[in-house]
mmCIF file of C-alpha atoms in Angstrom:
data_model
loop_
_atom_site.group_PDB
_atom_site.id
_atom_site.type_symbol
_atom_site.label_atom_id
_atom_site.label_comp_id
_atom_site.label_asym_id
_atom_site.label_seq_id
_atom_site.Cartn_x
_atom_site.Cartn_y
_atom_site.Cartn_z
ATOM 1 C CA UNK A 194 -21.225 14.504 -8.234
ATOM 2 C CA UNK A 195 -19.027 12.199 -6.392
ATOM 3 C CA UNK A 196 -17.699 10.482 -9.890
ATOM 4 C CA UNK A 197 -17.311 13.743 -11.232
ATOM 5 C CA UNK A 198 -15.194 15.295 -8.153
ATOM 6 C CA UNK A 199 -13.040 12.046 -7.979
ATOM 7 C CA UNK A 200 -12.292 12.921 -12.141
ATOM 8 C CA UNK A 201 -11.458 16.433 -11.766
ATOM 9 C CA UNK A 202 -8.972 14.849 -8.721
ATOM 10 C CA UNK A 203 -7.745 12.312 -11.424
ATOM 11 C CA UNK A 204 -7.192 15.536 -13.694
ATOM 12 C CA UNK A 205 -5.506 17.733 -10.783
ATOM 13 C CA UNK A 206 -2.842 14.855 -10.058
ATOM 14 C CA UNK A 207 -2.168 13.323 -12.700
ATOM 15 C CA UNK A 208 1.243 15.036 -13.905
ATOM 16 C CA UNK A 209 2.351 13.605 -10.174
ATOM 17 C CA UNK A 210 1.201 10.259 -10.376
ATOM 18 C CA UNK A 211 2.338 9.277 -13.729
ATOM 19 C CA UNK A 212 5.194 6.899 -13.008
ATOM 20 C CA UNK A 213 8.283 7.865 -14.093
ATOM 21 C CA UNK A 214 11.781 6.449 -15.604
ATOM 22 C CA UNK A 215 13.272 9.510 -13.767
ATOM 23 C CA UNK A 216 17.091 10.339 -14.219
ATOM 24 C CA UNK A 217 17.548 11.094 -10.612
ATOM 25 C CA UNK A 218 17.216 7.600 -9.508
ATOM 26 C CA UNK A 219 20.539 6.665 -11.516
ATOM 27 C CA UNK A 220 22.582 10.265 -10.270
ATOM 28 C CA UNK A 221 22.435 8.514 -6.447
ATOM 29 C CA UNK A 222 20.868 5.216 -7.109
ATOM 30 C CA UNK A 223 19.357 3.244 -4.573
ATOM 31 C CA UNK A 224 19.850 -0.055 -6.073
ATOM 32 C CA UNK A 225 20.009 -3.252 -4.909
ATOM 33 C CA UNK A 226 22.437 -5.672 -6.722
ATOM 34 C CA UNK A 227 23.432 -7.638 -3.793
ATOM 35 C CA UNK A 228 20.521 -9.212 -1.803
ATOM 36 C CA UNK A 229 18.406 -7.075 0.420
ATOM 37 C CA UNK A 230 16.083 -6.753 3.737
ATOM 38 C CA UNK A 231 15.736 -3.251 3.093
ATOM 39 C CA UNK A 232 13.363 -3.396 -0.154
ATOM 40 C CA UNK A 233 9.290 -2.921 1.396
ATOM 41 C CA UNK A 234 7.799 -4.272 -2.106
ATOM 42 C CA UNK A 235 4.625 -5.173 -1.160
ATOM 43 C CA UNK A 236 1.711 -6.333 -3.309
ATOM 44 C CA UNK A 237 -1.461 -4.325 -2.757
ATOM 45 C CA UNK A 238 -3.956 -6.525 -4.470
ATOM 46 C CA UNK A 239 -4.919 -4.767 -7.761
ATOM 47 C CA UNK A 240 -4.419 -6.877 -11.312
ATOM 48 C CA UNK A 241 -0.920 -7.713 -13.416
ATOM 49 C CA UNK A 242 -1.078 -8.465 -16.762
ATOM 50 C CA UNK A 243 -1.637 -12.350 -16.889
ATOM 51 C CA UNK A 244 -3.744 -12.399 -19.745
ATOM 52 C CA UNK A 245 -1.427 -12.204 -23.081
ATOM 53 C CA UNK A 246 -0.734 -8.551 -23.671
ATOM 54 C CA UNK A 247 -2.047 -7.446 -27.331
ATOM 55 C CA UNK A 248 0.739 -4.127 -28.012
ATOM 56 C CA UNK A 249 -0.452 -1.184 -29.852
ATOM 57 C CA UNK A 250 2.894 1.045 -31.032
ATOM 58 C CA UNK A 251 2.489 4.843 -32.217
ATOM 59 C CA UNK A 252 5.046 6.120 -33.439
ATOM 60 C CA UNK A 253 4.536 9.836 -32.734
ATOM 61 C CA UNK A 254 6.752 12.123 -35.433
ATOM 62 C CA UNK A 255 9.155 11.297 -38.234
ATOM 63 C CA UNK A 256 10.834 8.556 -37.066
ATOM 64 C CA UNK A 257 13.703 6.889 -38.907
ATOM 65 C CA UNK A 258 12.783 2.848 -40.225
ATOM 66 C CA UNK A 259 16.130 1.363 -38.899
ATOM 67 C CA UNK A 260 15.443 2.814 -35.220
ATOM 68 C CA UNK A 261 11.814 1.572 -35.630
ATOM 69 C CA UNK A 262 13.178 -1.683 -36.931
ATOM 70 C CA UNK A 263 15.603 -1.916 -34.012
ATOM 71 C CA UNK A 264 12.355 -1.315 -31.544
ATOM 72 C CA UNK A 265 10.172 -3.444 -32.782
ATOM 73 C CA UNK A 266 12.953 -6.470 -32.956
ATOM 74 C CA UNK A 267 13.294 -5.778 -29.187
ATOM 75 C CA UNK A 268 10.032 -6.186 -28.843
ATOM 76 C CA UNK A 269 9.501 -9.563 -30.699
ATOM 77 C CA UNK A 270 12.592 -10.412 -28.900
ATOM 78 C CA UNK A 271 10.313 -10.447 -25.447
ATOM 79 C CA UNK A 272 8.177 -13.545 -26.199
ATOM 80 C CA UNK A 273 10.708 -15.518 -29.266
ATOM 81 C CA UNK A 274 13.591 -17.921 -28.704
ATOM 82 C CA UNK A 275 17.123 -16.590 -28.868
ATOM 83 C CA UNK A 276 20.644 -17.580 -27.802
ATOM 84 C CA UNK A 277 21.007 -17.340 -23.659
ATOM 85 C CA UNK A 278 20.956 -14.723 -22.203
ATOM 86 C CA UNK A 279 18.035 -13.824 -24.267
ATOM 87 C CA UNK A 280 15.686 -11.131 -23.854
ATOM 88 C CA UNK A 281 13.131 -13.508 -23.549
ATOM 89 C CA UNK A 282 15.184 -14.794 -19.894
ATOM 90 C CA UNK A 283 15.194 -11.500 -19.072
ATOM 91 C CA UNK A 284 11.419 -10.971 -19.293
ATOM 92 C CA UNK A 285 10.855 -14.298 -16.998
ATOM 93 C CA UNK A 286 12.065 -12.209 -14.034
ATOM 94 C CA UNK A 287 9.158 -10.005 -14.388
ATOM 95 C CA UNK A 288 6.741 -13.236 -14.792
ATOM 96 C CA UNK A 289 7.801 -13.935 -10.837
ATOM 97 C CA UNK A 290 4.815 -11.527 -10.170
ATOM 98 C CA UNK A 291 0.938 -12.468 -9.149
ATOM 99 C CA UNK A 292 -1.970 -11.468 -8.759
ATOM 100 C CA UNK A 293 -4.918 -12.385 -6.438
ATOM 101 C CA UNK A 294 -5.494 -16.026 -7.919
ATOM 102 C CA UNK A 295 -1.492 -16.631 -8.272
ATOM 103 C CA UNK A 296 -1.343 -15.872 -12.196
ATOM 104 C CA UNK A 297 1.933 -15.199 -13.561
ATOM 105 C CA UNK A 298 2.579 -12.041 -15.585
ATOM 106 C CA UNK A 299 2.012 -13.735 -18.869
ATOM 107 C CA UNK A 300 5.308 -14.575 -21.331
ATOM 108 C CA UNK A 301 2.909 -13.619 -24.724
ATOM 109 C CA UNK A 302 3.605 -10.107 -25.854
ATOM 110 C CA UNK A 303 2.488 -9.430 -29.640
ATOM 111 C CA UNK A 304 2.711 -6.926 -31.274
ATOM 112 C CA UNK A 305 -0.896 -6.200 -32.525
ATOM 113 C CA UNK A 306 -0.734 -2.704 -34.329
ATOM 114 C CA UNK A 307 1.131 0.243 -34.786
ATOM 115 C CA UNK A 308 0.333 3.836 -36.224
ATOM 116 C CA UNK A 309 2.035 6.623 -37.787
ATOM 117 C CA UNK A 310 1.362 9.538 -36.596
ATOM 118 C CA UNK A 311 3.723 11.754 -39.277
ATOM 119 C CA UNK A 312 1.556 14.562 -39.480
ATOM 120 C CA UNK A 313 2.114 15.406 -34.940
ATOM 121 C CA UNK A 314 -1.581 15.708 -34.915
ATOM 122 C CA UNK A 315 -1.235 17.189 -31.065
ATOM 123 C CA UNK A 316 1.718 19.485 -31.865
ATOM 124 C CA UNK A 317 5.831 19.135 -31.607
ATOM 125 C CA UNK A 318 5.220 20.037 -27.816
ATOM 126 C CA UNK A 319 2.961 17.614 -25.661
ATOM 127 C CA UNK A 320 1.918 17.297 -21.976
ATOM 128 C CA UNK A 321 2.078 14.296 -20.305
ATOM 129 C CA UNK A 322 -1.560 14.132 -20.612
ATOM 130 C CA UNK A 323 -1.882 14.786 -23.638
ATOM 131 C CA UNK A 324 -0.435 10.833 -24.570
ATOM 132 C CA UNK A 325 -4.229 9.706 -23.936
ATOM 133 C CA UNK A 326 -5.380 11.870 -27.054
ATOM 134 C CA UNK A 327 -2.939 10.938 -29.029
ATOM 135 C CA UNK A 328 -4.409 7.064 -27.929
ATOM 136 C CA UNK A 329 -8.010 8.130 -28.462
ATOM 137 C CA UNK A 330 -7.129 9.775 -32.281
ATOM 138 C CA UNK A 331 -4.359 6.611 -33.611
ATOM 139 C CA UNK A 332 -5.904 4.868 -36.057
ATOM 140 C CA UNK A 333 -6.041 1.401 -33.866
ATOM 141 C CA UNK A 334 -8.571 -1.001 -32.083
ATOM 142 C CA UNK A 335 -9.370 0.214 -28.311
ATOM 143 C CA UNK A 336 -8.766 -2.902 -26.781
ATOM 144 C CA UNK A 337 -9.702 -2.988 -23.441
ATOM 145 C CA UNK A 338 -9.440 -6.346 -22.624
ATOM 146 C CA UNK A 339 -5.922 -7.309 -22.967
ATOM 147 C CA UNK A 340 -4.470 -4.201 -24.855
ATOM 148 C CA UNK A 341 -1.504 -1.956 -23.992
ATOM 149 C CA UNK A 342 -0.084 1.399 -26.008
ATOM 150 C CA UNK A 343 2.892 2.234 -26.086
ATOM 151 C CA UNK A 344 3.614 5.969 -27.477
ATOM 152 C CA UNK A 345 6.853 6.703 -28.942
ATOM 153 C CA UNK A 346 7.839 10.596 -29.701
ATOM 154 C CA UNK A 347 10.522 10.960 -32.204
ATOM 155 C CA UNK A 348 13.790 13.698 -31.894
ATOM 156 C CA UNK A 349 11.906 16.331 -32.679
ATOM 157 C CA UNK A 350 9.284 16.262 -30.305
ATOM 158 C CA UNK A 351 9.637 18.118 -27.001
ATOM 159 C CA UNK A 352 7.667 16.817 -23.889
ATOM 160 C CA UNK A 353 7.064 18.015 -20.554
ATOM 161 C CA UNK A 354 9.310 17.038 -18.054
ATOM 162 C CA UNK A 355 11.320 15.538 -21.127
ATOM 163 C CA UNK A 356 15.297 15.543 -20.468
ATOM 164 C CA UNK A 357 14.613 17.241 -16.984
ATOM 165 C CA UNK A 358 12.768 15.006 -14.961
ATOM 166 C CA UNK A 359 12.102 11.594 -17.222
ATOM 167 C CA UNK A 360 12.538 9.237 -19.955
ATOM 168 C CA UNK A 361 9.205 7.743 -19.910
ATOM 169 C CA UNK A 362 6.336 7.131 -17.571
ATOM 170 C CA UNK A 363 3.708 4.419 -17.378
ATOM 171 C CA UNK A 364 -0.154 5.052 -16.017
ATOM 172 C CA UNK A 365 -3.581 3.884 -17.639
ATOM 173 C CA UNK A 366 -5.618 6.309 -19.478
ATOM 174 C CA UNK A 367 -8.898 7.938 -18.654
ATOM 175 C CA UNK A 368 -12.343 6.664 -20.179
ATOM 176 C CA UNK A 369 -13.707 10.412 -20.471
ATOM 177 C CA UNK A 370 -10.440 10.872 -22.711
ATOM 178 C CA UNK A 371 -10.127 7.574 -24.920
ATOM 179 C CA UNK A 372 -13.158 5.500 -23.852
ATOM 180 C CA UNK A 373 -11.617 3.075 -22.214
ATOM 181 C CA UNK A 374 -9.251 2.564 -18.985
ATOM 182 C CA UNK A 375 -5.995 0.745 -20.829
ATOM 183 C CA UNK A 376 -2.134 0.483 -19.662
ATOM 184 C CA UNK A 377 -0.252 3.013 -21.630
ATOM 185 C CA UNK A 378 3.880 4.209 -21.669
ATOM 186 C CA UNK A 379 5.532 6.847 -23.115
ATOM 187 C CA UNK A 380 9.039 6.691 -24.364
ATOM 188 C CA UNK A 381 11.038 9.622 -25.897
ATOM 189 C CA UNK A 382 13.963 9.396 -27.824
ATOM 190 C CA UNK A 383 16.394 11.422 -26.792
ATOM 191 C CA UNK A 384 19.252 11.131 -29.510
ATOM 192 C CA UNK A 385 19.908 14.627 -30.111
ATOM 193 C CA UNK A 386 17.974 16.165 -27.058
ATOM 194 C CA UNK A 387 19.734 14.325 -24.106
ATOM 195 C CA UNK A 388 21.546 11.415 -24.758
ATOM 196 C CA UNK A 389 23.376 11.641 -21.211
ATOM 197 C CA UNK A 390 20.901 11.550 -19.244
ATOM 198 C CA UNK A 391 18.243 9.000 -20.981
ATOM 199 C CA UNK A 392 20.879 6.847 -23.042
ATOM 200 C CA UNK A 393 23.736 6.813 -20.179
ATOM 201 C CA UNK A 394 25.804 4.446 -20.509
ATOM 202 C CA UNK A 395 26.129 5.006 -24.303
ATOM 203 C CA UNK A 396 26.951 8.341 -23.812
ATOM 204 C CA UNK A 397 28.387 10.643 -21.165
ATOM 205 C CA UNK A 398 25.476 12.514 -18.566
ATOM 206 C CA UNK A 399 26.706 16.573 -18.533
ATOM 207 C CA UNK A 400 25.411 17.137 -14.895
ATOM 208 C CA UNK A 401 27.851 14.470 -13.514
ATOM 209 C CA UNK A 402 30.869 17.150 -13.058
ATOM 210 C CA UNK A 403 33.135 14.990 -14.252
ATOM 211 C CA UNK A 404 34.971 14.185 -17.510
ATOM 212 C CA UNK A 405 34.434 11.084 -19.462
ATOM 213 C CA UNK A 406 36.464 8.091 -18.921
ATOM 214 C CA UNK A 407 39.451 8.049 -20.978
ATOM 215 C CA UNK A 408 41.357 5.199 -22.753
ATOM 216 C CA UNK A 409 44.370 6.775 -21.994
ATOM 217 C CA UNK A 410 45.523 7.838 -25.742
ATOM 218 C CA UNK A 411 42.790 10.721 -25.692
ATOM 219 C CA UNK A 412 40.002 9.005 -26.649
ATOM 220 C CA UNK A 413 36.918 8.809 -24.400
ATOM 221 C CA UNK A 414 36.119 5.020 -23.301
ATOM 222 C CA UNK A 415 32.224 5.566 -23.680
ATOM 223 C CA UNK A 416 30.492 2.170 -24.114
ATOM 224 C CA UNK A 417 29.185 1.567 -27.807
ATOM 225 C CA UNK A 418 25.854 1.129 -28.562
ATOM 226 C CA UNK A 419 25.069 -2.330 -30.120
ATOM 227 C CA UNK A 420 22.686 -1.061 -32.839
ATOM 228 C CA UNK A 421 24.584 1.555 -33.811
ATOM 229 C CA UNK A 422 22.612 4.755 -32.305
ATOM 230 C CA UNK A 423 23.320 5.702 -28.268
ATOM 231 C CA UNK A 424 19.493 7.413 -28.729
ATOM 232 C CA UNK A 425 17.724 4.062 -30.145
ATOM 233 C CA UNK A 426 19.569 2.008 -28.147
ATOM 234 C CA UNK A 427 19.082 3.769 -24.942
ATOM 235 C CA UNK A 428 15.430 4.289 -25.210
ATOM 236 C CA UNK A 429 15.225 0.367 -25.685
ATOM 237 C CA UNK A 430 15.934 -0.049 -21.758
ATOM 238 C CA UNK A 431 13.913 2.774 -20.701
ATOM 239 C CA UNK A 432 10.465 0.797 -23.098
ATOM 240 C CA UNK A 433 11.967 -2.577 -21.209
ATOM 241 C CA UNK A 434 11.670 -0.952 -17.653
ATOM 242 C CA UNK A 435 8.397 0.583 -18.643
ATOM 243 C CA UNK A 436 6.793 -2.399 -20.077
ATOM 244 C CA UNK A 437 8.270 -4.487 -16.757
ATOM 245 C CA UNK A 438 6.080 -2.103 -14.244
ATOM 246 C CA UNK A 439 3.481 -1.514 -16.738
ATOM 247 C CA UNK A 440 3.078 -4.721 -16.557
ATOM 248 C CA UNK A 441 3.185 -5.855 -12.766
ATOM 249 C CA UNK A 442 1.595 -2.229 -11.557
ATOM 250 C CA UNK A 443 -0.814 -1.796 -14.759
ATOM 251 C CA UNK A 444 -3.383 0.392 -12.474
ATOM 252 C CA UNK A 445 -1.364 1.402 -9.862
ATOM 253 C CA UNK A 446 -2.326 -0.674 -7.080
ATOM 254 C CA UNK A 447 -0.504 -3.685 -7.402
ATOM 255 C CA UNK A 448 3.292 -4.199 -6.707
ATOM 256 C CA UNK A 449 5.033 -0.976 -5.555
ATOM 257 C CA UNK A 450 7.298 -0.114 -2.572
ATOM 258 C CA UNK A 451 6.434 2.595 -0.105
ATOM 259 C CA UNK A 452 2.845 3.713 1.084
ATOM 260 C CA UNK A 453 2.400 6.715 -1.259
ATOM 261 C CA UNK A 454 0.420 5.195 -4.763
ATOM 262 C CA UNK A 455 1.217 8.330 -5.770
ATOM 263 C CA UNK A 456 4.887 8.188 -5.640
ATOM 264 C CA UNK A 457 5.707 4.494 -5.644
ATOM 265 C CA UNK A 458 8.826 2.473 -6.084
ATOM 266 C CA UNK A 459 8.515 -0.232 -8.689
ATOM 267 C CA UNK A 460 10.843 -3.122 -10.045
ATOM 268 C CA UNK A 461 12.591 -1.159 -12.206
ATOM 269 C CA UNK A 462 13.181 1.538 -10.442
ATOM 270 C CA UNK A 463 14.948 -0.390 -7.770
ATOM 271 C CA UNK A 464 17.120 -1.548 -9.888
ATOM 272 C CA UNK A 465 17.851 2.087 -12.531
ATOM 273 C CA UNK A 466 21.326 2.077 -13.598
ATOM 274 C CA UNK A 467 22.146 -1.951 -13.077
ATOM 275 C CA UNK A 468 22.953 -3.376 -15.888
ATOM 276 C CA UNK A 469 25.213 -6.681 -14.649
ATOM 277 C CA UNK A 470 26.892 -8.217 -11.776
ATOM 278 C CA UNK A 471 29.118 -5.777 -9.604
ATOM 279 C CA UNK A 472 26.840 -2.730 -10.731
ATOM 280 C CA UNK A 473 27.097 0.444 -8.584
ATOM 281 C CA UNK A 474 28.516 3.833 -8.162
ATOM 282 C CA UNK A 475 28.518 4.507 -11.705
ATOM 283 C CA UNK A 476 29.743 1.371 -12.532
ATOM 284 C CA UNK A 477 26.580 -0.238 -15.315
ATOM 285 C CA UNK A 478 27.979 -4.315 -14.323
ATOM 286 C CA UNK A 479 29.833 -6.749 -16.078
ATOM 287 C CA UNK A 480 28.373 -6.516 -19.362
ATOM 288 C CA UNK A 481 29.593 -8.489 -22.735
ATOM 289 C CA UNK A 482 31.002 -7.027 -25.582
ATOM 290 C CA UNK A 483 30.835 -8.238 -29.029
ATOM 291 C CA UNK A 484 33.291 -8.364 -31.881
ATOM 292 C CA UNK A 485 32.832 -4.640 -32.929
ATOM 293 C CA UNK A 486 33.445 -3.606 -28.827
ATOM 294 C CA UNK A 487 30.079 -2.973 -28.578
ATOM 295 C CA UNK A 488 28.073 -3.798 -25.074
ATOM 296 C CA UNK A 489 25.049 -5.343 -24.808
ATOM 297 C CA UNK A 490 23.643 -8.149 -21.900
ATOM 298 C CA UNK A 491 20.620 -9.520 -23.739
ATOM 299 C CA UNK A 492 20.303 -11.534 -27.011
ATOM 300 C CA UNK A 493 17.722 -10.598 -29.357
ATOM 301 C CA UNK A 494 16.029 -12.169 -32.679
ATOM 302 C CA UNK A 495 17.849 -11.782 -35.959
ATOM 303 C CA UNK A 496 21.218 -11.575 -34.435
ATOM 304 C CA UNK A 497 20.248 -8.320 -32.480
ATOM 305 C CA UNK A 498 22.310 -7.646 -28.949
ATOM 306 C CA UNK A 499 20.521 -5.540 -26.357
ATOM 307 C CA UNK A 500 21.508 -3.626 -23.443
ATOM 308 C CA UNK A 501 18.291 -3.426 -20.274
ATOM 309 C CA UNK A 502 18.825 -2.701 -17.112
ATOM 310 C CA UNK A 503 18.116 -5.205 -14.621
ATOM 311 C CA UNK A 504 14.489 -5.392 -12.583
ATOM 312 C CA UNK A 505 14.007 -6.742 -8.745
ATOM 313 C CA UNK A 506 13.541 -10.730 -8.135
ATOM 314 C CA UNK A 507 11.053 -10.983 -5.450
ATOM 315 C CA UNK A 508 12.740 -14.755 -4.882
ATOM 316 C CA UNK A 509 16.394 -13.898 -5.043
ATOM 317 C CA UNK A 510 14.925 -10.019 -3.386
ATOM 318 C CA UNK A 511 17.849 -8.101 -5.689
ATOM 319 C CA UNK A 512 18.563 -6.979 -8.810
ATOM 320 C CA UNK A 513 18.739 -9.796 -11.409
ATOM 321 C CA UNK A 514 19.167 -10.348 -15.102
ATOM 322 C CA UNK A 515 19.801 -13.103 -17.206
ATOM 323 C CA UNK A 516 23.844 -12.265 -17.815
ATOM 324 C CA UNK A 517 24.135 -12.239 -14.045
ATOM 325 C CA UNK A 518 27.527 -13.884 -12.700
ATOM 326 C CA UNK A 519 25.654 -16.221 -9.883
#
């Protein structure tokens, strides 16, 4: 009775306790580029992901093969050599974290599966909770010993809380639902649905009140995305700050700021909207641009330029990245 109660409770609050890449965070960020007392992140003694991380992609919808190409080169991009700052440098910020025996979040990330799910087996409008069905129906291994899934919803799929309260959330699923307690995320793309407010700074957020900046000959002074498609590119920082707490808050009990579990602050979200040096009121950070006036701070494999926020250094305790100025 008492498992069964403590399920339903998992049930009830689970649409609160998913944790979220929320939009707000970036409209007044709270973030932390210069070096800070403030920050409570605290480590409350549950697992990170030390052991090399097997990934499991679905790609949920009709999803177009350059933006999946551009995903999953990010992705190889976060355990293979490339020129500094790489995204690879990047990632070794989020190794800083432990666990119990002092393991380091581990620098192996492979990409292990994928599935197409072209036929939106669980509709063109999903719940958050719904993400663990779609896990328990893929057509991949349920690897509960070092997996991770990572669901990806294509244009036109709506989700709850989609473009008005998140860009993706992280949590672990239920073994009623999929058999297995595993680390999932959710990513949307948000191209065509919202590209303000989940691909900012690619393209211009409609609830800021104000116009775009302007080059001063009309044109708007929007930064270019450096794969070609604000949506792709966007939702490749939102998967990097996803897979960075997923990975050092995998059950939610590990490192998180504040006392609520159920509405923690994680490394990512300390740092939303910091993208370089000098980063704040709007402002992304000094970022590079490349021959075509794209930005990007990260390099990837096969040529490929990136643009992810920053995440917290518990050494330096601030935002850092590999592109940083210091």
């Amino acid at each position: 009775m008492h498992r069964f109660s403590l399920l339903l409770l998992s049930f009830f609050c689970f649409a609160s306790l998913a944790l979220s890449w929320n939009y707000r965070q970036f409209e007044e960020p709270e973030n932390y580029e210069g070096s800070s007392d403030l920050v409570n992140l605290q480590y409350h003694m549950g697992p990170v992901l030390a052991y090399p991380i097997n990934l499991y992609i679905i790609w949920y919808g009709n999803w177009n093969p350059s933006h999946r190409a551009t995903i999953k080169d990010f992705i190889y991009s976060l355990s293979s050599t490339a020129p500094s700052p790489s995204v690879s440098d990047w990632w070794q910020t989020v190794r800083l974290y432990t666990d119990q025996t002092n393991s380091n979040i581990t620098a192996n990330i492979k990409l292990s599966g994928e599935f197409h799910d072209t036929y939106y087996s669980h509709g063109r409008y999903l719940r958050r909770l719904t993400m663990q069905s779609i896990i328990k129906h893929a057509a991949l291994p349920l690897n509960y010993q070092n997996g991770v899934y990572l669901v990806l919803t294509s244009a036109d799929v709506q989700v709850q809380d989609f473009c008005r309260e998140v860009c993706g959330f992280h949590y672990f699923t239920f073994a009623v639902i999929v058999g297995a307690t595993v680390p999932y995320a959710w990513v949307g793309y948000s191209g065509t649905q919202c590209p303000g407010l989940c691909a900012y700074p690619f393209a211009w957020p409609k609830y800021s009140g104000k116009p775009p900046p302007s080059t001063g000959n009309g044109a708007n002074n929007i930064m270019r995305a450096p794969n070609g498609d604000p949506g792709v590119d966007g939702m490749i920082s939102v998967i990097a700050h996803e897979l960075a707490e997923m990975s050092s808050n995998p059950l939610v009990n590990a490192w998180y700021a504040g006392e609520d579990p159920s509405a923690p602050t994680e490394i990512a979200d300390l740092c939303v909207g910091v993208f370089g040096s000098g980063a704040g009121g709007g402002f992304v950070g000094e970022v590079y641009k490349d021959s075509w006036g794209d930005g990007y701070n990260v390099n990837g494999v096969k040529g490929r330029k990136f643009l992810v926020q920053w995440v917290w250094d518990p050494v330096k305790r601030r935002c850092f990245g590999p592109n940083a100025m210091d």
